[in-house]
mmCIF file of C-alpha atoms and ligand atoms in Angstrom:
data_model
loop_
_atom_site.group_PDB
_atom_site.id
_atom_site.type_symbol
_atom_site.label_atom_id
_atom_site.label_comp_id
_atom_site.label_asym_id
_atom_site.label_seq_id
_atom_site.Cartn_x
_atom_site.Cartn_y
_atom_site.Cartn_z
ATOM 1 C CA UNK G 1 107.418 116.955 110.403
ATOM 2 C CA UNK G 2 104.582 114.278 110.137
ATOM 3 C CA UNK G 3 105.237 110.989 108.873
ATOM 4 C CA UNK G 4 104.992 110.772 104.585
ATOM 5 C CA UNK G 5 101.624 109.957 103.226
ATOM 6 C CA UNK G 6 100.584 106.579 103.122
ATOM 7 C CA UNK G 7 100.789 106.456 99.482
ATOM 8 C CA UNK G 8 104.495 107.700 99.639
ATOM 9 C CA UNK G 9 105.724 105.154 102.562
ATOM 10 C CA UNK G 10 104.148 102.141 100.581
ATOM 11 C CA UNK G 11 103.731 103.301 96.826
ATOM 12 C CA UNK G 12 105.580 100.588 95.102
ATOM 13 C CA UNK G 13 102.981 97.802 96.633
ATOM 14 C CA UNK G 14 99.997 99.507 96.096
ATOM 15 C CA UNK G 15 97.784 99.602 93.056
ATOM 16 C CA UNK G 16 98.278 102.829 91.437
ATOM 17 C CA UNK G 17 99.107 103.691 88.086
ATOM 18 C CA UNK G 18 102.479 105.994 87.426
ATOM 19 C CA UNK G 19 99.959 108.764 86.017
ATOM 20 C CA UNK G 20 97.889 108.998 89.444
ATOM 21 C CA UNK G 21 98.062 112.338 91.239
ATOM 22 C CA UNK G 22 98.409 111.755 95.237
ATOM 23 C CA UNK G 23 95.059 112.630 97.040
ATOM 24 C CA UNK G 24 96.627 112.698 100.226
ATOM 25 C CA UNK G 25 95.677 114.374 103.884
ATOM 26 C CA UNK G 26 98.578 112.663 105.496
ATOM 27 C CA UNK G 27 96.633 109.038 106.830
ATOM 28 C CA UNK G 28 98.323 105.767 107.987
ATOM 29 C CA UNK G 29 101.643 106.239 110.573
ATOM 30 C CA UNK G 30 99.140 105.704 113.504
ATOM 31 C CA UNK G 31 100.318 105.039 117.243
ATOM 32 C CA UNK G 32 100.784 101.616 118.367
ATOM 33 C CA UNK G 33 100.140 102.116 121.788
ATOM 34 C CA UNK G 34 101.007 99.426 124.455
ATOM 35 C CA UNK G 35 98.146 98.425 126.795
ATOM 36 C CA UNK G 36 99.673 97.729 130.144
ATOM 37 C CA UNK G 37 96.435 96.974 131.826
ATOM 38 C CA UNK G 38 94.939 95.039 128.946
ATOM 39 C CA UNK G 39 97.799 92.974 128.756
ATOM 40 C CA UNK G 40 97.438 91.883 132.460
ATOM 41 C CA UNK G 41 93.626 90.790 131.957
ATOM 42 C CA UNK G 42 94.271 89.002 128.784
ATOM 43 C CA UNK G 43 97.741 87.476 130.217
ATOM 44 C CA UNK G 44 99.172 88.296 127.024
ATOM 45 C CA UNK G 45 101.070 91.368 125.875
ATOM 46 C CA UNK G 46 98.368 93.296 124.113
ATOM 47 C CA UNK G 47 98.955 96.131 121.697
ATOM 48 C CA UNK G 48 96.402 98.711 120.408
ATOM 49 C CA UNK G 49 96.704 100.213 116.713
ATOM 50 C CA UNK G 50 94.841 103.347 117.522
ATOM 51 C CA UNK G 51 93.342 104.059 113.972
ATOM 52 C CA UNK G 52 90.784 107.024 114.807
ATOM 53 C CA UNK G 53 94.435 109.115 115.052
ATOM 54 C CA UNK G 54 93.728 109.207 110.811
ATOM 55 C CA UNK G 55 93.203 112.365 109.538
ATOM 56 C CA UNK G 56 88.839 111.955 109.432
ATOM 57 C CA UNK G 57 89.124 109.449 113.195
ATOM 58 C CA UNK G 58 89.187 106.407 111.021
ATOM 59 C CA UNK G 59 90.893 103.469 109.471
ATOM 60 C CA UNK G 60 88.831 104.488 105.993
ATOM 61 C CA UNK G 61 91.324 107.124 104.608
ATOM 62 C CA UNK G 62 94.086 104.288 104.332
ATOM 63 C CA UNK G 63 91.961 103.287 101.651
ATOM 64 C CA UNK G 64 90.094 106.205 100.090
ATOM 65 C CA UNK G 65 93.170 108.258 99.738
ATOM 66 C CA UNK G 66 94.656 104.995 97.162
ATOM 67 C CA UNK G 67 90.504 104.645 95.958
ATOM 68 C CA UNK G 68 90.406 108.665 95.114
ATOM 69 C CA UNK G 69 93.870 108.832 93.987
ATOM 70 C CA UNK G 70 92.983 106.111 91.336
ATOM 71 C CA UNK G 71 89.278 107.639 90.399
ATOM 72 C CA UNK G 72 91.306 110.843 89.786
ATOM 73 C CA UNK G 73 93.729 109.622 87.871
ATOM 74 C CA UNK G 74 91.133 107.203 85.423
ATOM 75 C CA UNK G 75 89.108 110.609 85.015
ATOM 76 C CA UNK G 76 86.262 110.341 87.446
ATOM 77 C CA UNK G 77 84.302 113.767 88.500
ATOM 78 C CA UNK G 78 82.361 111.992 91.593
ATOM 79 C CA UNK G 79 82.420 109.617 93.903
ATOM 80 C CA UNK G 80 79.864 108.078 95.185
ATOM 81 C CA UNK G 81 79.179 105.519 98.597
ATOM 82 C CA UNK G 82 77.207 103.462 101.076
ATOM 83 C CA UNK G 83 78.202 104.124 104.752
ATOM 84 C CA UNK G 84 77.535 103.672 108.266
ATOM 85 C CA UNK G 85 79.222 107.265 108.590
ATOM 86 C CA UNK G 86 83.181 106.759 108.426
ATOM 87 C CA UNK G 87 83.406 105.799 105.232
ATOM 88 C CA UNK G 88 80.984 108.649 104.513
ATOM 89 C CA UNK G 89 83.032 111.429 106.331
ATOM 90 C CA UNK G 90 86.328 109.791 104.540
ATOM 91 C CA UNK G 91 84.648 109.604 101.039
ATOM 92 C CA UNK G 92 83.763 113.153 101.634
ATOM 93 C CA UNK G 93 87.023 114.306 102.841
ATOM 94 C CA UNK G 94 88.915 112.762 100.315
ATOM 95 C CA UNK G 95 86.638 114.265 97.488
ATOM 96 C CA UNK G 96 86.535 117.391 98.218
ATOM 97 C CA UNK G 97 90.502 117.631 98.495
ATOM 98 C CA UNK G 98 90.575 116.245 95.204
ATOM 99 C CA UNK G 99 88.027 118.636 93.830
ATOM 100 C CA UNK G 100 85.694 115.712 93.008
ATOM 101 C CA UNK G 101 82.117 115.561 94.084
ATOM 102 C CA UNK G 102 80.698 113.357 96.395
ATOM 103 C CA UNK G 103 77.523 111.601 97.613
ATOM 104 C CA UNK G 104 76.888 109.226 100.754
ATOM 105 C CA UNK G 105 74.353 107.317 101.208
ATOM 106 C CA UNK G 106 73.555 106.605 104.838
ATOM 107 C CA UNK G 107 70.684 104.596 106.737
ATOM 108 C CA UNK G 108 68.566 107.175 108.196
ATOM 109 C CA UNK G 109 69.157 107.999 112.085
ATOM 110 C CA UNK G 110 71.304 105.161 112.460
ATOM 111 C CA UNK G 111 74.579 106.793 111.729
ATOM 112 C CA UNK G 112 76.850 109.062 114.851
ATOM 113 C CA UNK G 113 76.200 112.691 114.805
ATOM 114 C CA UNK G 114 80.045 113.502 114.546
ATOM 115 C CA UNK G 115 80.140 111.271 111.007
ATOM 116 C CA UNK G 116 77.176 113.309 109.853
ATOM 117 C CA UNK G 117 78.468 116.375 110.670
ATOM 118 C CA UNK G 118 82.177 115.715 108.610
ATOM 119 C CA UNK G 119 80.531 114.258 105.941
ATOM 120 C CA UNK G 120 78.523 117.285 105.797
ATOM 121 C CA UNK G 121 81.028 120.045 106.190
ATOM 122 C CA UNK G 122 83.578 118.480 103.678
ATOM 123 C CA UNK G 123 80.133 119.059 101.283
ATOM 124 C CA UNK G 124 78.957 115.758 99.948
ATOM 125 C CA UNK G 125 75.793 115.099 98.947
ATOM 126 C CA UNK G 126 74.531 113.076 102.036
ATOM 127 C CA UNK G 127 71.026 110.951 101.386
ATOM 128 C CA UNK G 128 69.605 109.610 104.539
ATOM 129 C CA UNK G 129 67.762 106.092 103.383
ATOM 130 C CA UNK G 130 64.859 104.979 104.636
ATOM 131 C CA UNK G 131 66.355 101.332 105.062
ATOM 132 C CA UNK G 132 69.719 100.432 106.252
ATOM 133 C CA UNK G 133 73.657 99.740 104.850
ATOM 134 C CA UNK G 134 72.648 96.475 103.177
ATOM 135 C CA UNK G 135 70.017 98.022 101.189
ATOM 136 C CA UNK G 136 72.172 101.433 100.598
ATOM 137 C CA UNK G 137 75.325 99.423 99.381
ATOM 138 C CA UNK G 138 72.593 97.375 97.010
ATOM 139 C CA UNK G 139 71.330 100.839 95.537
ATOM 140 C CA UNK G 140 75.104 102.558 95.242
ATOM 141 C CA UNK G 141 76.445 99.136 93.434
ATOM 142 C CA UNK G 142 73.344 99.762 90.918
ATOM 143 C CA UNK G 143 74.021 103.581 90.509
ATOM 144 C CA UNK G 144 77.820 102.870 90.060
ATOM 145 C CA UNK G 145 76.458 100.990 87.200
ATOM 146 C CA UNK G 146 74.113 103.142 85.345
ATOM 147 C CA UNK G 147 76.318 106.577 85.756
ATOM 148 C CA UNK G 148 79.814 107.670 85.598
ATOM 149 C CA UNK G 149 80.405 107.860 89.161
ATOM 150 C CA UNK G 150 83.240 106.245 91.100
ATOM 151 C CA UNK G 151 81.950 103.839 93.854
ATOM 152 C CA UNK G 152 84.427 103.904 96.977
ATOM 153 C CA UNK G 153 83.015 101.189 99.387
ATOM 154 C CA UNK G 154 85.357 98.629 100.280
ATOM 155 C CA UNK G 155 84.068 96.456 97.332
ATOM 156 C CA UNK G 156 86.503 98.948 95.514
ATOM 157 C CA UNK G 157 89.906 96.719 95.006
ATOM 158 C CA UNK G 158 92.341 100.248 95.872
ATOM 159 C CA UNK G 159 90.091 100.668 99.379
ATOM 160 C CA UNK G 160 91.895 97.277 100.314
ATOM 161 C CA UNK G 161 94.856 97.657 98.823
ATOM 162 C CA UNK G 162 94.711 100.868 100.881
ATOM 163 C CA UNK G 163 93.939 99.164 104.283
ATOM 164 C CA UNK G 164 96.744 96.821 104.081
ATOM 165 C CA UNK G 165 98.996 99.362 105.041
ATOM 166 C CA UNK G 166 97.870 98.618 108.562
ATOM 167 C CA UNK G 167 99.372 95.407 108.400
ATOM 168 C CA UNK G 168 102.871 96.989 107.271
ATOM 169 C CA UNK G 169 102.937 99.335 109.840
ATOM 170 C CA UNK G 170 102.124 96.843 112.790
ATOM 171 C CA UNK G 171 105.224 94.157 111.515
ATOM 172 C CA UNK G 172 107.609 97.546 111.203
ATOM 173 C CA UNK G 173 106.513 98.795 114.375
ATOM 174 C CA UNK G 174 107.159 95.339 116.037
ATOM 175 C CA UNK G 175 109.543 94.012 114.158
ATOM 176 C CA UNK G 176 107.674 91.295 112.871
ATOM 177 C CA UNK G 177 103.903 90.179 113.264
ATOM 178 C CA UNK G 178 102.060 90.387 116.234
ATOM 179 C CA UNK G 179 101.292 86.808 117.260
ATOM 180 C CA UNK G 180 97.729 87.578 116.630
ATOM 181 C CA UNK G 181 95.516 90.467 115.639
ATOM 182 C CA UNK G 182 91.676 91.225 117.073
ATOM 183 C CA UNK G 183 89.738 93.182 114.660
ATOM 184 C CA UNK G 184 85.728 94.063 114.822
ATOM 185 C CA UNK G 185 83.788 92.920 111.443
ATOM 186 C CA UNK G 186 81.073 94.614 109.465
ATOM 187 C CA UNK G 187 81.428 94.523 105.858
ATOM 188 C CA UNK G 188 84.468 92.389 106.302
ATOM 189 C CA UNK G 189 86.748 94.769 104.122
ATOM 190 C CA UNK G 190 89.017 95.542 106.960
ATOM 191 C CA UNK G 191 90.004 92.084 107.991
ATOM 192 C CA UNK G 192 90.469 91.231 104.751
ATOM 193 C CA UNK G 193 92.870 93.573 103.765
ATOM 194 C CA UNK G 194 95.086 93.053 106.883
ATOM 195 C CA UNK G 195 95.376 89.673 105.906
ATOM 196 C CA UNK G 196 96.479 90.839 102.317
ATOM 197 C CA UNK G 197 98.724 92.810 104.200
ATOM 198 C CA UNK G 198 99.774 90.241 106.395
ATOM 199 C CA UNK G 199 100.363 87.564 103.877
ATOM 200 C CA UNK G 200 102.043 89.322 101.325
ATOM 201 C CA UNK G 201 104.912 90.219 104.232
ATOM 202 C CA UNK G 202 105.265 86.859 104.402
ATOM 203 C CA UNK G 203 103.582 86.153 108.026
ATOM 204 C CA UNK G 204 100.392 84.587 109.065
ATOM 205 C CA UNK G 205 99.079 86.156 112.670
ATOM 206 C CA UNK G 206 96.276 84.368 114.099
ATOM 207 C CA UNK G 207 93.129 86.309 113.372
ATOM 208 C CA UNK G 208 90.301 86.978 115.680
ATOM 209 C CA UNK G 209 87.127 88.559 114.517
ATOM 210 C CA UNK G 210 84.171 89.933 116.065
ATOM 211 C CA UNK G 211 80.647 91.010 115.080
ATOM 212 C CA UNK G 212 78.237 92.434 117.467
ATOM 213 C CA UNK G 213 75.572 89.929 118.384
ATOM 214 C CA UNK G 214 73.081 91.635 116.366
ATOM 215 C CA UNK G 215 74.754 92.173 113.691
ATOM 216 C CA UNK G 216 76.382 88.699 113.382
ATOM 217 C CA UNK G 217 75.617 86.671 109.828
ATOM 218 C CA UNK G 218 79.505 85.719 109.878
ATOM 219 C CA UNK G 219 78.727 83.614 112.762
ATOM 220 C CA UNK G 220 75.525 82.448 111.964
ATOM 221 C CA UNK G 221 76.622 81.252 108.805
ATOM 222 C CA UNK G 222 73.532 83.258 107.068
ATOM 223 C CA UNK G 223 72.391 86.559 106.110
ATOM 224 C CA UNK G 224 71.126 88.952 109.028
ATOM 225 C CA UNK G 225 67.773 90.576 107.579
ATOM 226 C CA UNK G 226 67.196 93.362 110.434
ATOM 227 C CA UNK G 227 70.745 94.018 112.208
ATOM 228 C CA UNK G 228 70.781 95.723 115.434
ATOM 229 C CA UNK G 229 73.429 97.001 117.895
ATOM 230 C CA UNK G 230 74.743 99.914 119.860
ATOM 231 C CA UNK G 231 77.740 99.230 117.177
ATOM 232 C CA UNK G 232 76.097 101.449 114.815
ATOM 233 C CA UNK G 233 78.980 101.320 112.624
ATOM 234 C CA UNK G 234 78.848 97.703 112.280
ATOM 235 C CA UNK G 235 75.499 97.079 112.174
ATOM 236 C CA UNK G 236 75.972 95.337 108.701
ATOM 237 C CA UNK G 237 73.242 91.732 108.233
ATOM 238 C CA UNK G 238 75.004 90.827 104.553
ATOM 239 C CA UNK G 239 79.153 91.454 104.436
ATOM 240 C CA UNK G 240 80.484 92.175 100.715
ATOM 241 C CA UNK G 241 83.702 90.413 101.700
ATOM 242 C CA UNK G 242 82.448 87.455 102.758
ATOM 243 C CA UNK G 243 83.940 84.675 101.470
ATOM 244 C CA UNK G 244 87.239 86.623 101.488
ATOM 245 C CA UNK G 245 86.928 87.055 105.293
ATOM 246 C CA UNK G 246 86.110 83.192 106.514
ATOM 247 C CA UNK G 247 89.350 82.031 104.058
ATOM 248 C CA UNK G 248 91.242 84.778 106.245
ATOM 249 C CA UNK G 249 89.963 83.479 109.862
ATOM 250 C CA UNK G 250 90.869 79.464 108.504
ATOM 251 C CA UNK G 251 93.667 80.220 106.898
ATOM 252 C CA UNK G 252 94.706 81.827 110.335
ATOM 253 C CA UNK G 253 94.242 79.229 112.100
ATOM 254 C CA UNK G 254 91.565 82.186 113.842
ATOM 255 C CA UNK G 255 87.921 82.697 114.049
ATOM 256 C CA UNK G 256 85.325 84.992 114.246
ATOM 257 C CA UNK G 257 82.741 85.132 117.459
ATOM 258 C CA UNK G 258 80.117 87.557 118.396
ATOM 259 C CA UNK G 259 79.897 89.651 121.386
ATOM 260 C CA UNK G 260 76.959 91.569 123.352
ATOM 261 C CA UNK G 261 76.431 95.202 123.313
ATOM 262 C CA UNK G 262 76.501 95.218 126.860
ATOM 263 C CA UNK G 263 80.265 93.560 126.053
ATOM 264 C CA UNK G 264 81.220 96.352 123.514
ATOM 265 C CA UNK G 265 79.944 98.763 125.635
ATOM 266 C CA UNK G 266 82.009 97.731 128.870
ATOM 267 C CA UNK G 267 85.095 97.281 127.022
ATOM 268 C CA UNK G 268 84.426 100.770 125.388
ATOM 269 C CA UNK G 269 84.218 102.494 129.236
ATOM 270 C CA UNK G 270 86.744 100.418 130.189
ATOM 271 C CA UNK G 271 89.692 101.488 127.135
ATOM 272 C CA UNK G 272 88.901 104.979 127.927
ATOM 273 C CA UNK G 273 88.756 104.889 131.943
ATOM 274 C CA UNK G 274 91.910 102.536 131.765
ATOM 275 C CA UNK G 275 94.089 103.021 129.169
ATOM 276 C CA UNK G 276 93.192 106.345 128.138
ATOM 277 C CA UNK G 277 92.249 105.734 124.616
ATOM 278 C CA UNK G 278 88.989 106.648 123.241
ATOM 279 C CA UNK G 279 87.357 104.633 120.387
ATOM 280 C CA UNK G 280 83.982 104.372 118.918
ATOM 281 C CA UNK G 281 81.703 101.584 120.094
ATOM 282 C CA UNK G 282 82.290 99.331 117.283
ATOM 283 C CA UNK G 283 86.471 99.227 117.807
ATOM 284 C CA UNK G 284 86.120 98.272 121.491
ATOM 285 C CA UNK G 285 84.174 94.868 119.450
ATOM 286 C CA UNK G 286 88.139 93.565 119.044
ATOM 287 C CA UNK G 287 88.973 94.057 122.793
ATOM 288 C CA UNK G 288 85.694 93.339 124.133
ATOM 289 C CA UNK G 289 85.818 90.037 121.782
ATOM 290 C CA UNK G 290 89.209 89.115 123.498
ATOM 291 C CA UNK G 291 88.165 89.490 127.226
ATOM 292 C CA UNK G 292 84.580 87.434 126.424
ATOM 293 C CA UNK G 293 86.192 84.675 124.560
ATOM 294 C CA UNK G 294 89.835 84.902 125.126
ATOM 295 C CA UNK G 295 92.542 83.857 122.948
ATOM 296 C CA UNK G 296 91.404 80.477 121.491
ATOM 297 C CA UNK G 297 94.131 78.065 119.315
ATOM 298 C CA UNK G 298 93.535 75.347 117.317
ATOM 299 C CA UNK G 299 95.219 72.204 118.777
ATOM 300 C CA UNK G 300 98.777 71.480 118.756
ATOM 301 C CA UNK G 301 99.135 75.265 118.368
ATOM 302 C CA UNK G 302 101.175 77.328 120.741
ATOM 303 C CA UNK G 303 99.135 80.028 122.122
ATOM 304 C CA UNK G 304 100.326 83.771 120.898
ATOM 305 C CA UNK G 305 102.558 86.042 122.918
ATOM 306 C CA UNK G 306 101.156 89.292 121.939
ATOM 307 C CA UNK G 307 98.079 90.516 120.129
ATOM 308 C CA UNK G 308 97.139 94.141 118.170
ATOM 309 C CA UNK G 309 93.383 95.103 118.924
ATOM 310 C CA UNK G 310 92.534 97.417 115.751
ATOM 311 C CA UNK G 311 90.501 100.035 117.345
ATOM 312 C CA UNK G 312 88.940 101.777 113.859
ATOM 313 C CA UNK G 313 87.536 104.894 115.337
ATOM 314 C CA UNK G 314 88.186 107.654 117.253
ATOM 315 C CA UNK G 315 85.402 108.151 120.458
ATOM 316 C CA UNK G 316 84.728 111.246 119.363
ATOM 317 C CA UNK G 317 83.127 110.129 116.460
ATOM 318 C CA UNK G 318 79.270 109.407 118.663
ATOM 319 C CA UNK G 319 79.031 111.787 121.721
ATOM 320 C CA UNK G 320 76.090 110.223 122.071
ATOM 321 C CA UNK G 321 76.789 107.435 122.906
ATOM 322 C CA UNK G 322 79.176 108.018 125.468
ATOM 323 C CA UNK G 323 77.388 110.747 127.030
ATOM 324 C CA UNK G 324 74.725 108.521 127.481
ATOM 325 C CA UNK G 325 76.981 105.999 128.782
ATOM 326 C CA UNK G 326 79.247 108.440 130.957
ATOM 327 C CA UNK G 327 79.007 109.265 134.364
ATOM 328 C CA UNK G 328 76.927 112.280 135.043
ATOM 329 C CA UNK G 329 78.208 115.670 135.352
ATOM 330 C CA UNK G 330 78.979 117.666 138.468
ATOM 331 C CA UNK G 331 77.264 120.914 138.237
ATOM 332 C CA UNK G 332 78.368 123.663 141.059
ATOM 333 C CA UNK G 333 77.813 126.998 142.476
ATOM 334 C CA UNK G 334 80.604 129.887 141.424
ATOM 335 C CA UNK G 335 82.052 129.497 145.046
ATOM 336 C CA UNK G 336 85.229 128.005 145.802
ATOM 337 C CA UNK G 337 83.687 125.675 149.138
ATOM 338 C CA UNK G 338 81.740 124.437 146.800
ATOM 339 C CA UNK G 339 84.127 123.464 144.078
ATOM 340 C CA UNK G 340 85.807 121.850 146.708
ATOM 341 C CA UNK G 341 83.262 119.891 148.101
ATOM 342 C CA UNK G 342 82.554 118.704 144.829
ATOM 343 C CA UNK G 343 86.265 117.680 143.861
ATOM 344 C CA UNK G 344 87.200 116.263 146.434
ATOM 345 C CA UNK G 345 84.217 114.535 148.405
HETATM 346 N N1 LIG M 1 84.902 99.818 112.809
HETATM 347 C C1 LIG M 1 84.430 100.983 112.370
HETATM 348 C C2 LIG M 1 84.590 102.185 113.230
HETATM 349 C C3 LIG M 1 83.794 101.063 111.104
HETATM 350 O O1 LIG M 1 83.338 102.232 110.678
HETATM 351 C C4 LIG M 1 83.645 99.892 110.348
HETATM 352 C C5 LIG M 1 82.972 99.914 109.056
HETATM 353 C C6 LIG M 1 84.171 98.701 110.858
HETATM 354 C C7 LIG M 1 84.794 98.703 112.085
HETATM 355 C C8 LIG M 1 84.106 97.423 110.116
HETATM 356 O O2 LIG M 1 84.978 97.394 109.034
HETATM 357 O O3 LIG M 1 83.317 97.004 107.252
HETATM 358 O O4 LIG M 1 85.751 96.711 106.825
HETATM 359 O O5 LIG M 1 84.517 95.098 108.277
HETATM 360 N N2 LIG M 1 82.383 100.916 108.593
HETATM 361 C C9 LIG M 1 81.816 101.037 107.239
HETATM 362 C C10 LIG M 1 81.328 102.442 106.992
HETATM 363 C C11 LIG M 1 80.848 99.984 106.900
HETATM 364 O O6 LIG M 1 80.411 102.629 106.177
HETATM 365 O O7 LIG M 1 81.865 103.370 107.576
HETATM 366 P P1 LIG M 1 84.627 96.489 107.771
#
């Protein structure tokens, strides 16, 4: 049997109204997988909530499946969002098992081909725009506005009350918080709705959060006008949950810090070579973030004994980008000296 649906497991603290139908492909109960050879570089027992095991490969359908259930349940006949593809694929998804209708919004060329392709398939409406997510979630907001059409980007309050689940799952799983939690940033919905999560268990892990050095206006203190990085899911220059997000990282006692693409893209190679688990480029940001900068306290504060590294995506997601980052391919005669030579030599 697989585990209940989120919405089941966790119904009486999220925000839905008795009416709501459940909109439900059976998200949230993801592994917690223990990272033997992360733990020895970090010195640290390090934990990896693998969230691309969600029904679309990411941590979106925690909160579109409470954001759909809701839009249902008020009435809605579309949804409608800005994406750097999972949230797209998830919107889509979502919609079309609720019989709604759907349109995404994505910056042109800059989003995987494996996001394209669900968010295609489950039939949304998918506009490519000639600009990128900034300007998208700008032009969605303003849509949301004029028409009757359900907006489903995190600056929806049910996506976050959605994506606190996470947090409930890690303390259950542990039995109790993690002594800190690595997460990667873009629109800086994620990290704040583990710390809703978090908090409203009662604990306080120290939170680490990382942008790709591209993409970095959390650490710059300013808007990025032109983001760039390898991280195409994160390539985000203006967060909607700003201000949310920096009260998380102080009231942690944490902090967000930006890392390379060459980082992200060593720590990506690195969590699927070894620890067998293959994430997108932006989720290897939190455990990229971790080996660059370590685990940094504020004084007079005991340093944590474990840490969860959210990885959002499943690898799959941008073939791409791994094939281009792979080793090459053998390719062989139909002759079994030859298969041998090239196994074995
Ligand atoms: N990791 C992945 C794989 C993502 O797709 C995203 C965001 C993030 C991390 C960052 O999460 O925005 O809550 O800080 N993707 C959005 C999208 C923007 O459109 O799919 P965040």
């Amino acid at each position: 049997m697989s585990p209940a649906p989120l919405i089941e497991r966790y119904r009486e603290r999220l925000s839905l109204e008795p009416g709501d139908p459940v909109v439900t492909l059976n998200e949230g109960s993801t592994p917690l997988v223990e990272a033997p050879r992360l733990s020895e570089r970090l010195g640290v027992r390090a934990y990896l909530k693998f969230e691309g095991a969600n029904p679309t490969g990411s941590f979106k359908d925690r909160g579109m499946t409470v954001a759909v259930s809701r839009a249902k349940g008020r009435g809605a006949e579309a949804v409608i969002c800005a994406s750097t593809g999972n949230t797209a694929a998830s919107a889509a998804a979502y919609a079309a098992r609720a019989g709604l209708r759907g349109a995404v919004i994505v910056p042109e060329g800059k989003i995987a081909i494996g996001k394209l392709a669900q968010a295609l398939m489950h039939g949304a409406r998918v506009v490519a725009l000639q600009g990128n997510f900034d300007d998208a979630l700008r032009i969605v907001r303003e849509l949301a506005h004029k028409h009757p059409i359900e907006l489903v980007n995190s600056v929806n309050p049910h996506r976050i009350e959605g994506q606190k689940t996470a947090a409930f799952e890690v303390i259950e799983e542990l039995g109790g918080a993690p002594g800190a939690l690595a997460i990667p940033v873009g629109n800086a919905g994620n990290v704040t709705a583990y710390w809703r999560g978090f908090q409203e268990a009662g604990t306080a892990p120290i939170l680490y959060g990382f942008q790709a050095e591209g993409a970095a206006p959390l650490v710059h203190g300013e808007p990025v006008a032109s983001p760039e990085t390898v991280a195409s899911a994160i390539r985000i220059g203006n967060p909607a949950r700003w201000e949310e997000a920096m009260a998380a990282f102080t009231a942690s006692r944490g902090r967000v810090a930006a890392v390379s693409d060459e980082q992200i893209l060593d720590a990506y190679r690195w969590l699927a070579a070894g620890e067998g688990v293959f994430c997108e480029p932006a989720s290897a940001a939190s455990v990229a973030g971790l080996l660059a900068h370590g685990l940094p306290t504020v004084e007079d504060s005991e340093p944590p004994e474990s840490v969860v590294c959210v990885l959002t995506g499943h690898g799959l997601k941008d073939p791409d980008t791994a094939l281009s980052k792979a080793p090459a391919v053998i390719n062989c005669e139909n002759d079994l000296s030859a298969v041998e030579q090239a196994v074995f030599e």
